[in-house]
Coordinates of C-alpha atoms in Angstrom, one line a residue:
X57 CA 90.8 102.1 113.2
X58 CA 89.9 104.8 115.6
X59 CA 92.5 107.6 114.7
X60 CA 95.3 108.3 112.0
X61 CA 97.8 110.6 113.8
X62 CA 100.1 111.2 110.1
X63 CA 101.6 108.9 107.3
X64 CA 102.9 106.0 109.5
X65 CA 100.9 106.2 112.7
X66 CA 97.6 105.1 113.6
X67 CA 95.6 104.2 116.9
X68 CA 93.1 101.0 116.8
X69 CA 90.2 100.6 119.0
X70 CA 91.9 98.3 121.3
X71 CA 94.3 101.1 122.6
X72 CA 97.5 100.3 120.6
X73 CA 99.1 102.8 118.9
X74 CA 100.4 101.2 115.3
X75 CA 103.5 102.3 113.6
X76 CA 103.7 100.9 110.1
X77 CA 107.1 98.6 110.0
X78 CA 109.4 99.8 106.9
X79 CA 108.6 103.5 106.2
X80 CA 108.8 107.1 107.2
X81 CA 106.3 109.4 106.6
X82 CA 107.0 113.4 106.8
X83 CA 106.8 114.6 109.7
X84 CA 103.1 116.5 110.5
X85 CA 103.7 118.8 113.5
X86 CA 100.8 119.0 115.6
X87 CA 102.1 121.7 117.8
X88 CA 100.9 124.5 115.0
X89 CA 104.2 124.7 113.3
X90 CA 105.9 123.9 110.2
X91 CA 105.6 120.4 108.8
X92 CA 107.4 118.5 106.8
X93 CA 107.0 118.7 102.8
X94 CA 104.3 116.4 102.2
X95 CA 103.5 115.7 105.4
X96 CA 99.5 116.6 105.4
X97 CA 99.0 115.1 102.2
X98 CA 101.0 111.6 103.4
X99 CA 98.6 112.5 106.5
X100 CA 95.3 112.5 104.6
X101 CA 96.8 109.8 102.3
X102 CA 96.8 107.2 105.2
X103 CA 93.6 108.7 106.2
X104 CA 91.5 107.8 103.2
X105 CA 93.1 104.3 103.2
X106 CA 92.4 103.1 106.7
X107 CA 90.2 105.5 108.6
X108 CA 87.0 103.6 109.9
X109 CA 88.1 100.2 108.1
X110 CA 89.4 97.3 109.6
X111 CA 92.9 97.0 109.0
X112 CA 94.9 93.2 109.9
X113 CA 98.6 93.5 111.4
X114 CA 101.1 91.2 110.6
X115 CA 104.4 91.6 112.2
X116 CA 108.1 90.5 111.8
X117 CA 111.1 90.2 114.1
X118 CA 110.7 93.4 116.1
X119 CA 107.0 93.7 117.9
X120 CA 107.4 97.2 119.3
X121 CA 109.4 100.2 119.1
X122 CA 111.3 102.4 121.9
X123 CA 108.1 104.3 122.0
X124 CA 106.2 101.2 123.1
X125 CA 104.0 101.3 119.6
X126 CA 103.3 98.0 117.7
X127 CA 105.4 97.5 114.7
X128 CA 103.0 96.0 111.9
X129 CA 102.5 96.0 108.1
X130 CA 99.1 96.9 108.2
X131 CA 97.1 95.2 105.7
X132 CA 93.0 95.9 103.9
X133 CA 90.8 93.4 103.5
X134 CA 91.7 93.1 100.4
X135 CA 95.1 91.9 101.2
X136 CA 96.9 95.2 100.0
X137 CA 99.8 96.2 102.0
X138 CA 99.3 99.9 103.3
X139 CA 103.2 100.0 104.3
X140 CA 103.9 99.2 100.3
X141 CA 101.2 100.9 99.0
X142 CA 102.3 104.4 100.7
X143 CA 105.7 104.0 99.5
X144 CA 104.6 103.5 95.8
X145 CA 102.7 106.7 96.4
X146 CA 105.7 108.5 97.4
X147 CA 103.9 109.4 100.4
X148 CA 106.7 107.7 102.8
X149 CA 110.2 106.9 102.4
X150 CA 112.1 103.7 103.6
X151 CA 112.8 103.1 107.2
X152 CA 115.8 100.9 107.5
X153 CA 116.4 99.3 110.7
X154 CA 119.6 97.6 111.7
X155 CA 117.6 94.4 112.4
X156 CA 115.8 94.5 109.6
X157 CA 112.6 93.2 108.5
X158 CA 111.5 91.1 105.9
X159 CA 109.9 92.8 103.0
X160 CA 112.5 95.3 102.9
X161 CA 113.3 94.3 99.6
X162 CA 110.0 94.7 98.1
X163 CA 109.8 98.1 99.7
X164 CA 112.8 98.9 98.5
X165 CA 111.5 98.2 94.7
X166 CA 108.3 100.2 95.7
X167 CA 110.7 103.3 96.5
X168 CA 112.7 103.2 93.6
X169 CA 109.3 102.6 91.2
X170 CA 108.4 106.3 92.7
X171 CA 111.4 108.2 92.9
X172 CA 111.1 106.9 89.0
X173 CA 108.2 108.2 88.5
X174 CA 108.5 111.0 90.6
X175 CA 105.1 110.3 92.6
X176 CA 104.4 112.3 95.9
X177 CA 107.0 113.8 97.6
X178 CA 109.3 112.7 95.2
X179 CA 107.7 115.1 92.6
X180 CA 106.4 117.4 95.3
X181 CA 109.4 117.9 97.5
X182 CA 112.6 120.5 96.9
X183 CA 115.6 120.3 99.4
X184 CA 118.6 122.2 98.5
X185 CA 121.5 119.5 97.3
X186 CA 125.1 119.1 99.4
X187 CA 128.3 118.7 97.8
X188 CA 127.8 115.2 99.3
X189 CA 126.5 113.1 101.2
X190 CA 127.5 110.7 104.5
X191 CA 125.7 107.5 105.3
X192 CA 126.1 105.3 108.2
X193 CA 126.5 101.1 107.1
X194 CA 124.9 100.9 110.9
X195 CA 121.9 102.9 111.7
X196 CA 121.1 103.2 107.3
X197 CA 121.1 107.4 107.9
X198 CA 122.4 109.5 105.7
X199 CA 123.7 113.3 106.5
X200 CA 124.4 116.5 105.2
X201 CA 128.6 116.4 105.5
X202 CA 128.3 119.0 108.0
X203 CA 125.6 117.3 110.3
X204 CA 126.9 116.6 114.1
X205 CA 125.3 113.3 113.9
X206 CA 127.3 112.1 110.4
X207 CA 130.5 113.6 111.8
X208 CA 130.7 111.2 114.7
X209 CA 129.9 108.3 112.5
X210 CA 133.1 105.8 112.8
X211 CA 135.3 105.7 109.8
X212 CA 134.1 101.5 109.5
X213 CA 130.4 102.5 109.4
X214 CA 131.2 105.8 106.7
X215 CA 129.6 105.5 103.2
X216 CA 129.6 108.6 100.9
X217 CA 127.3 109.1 98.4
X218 CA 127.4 111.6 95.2
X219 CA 123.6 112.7 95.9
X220 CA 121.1 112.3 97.6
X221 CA 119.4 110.0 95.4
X222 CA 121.9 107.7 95.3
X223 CA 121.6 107.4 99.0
X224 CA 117.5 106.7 98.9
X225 CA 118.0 104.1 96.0
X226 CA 120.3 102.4 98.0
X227 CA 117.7 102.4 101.2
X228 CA 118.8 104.7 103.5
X229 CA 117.0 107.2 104.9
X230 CA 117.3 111.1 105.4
X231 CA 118.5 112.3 109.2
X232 CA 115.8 114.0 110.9
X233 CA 117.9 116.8 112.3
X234 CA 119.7 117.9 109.1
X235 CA 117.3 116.9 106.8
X236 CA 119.2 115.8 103.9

């Protein structure tokens, strides 16, 4: 492992960038602005797990993303799962894909089990509660009800949900533009 750019990212020796398959990790913004509640801690999380140790890759239907980055669960020689392991920390949340992947519902239990306990940014992190809240059956997103992005969701692909905990437990994960 050469470099760990935040919670979900990393760059081996060979040249590939690595995004781990199943989770999000707050966003660190590298530009000198804000980031994302719990992003630097999800940041140095990742970094204590995996910096200078050889990591194996497995992989599952999808090998890259649209960025061109290998999707992998990224594993310690010890066999632990980093993907999982950062979710049980509450230092990512669940990154639902259309296609899928196949641990999602293990991860899914490793959510829940912190959102339970309230570990990392479940415990850590505030964000000012909507009325409710819109999923999308398609892309797993859920919106704020005012969001442009939930609004054009089609009435087929519309889930509402009471809270925003409802949405998490049930997988989905938080739009990155109005940051539910």
């Amino acid at each position: 492992m050469v470099r760990v750019f935040d919670g979900d990212t990393v760059l081996l020796d060979t040249g590939d960038k690595v995004r781990y398959l199943g989770i999000d990790a707050p966003e660190v913004d590298h530009e000198g602005g804000p980031s994302d509640c719990y992003a630097l801690q999800a940041w140095r999380r990742n970094q204590e797990l995996v910096e200078g140790r050889k990591v194996l890759l497995r992989y599952d239907q999808v090998l890259r993303d649209h960025y061109g980055r290998l999707l992998a669960y990224v594993h310690l020689p010890d066999g632990s799962c980093v993907n999982a392991r950062l979710l049980r920390e509450g230092c990512a949340v669940l990154f639902r894909t259309p296609k899928g992947f196949g641990r999602f519902d293990g991860f899914l239990r490793a959510q829940r089990d912190a959102m339970k306990a309230k570990a990392g940014l479940w415990g850590a992190c505030r964000v000012k509660p909507a009325p409710f809240y819109v999923g999308n059956k398609r892309s797993w997103v859920f919106h704020r009800p005012s969001c442009p992005f939930g609004t054009q969701t089609a009435e087929r692909n519309v889930v509402r949900f009471r809270s925003r905990w409802d949405a998490l437990w049930e997988g989905y994960r938080p739009c990155r533009r109005c940051r539910p």
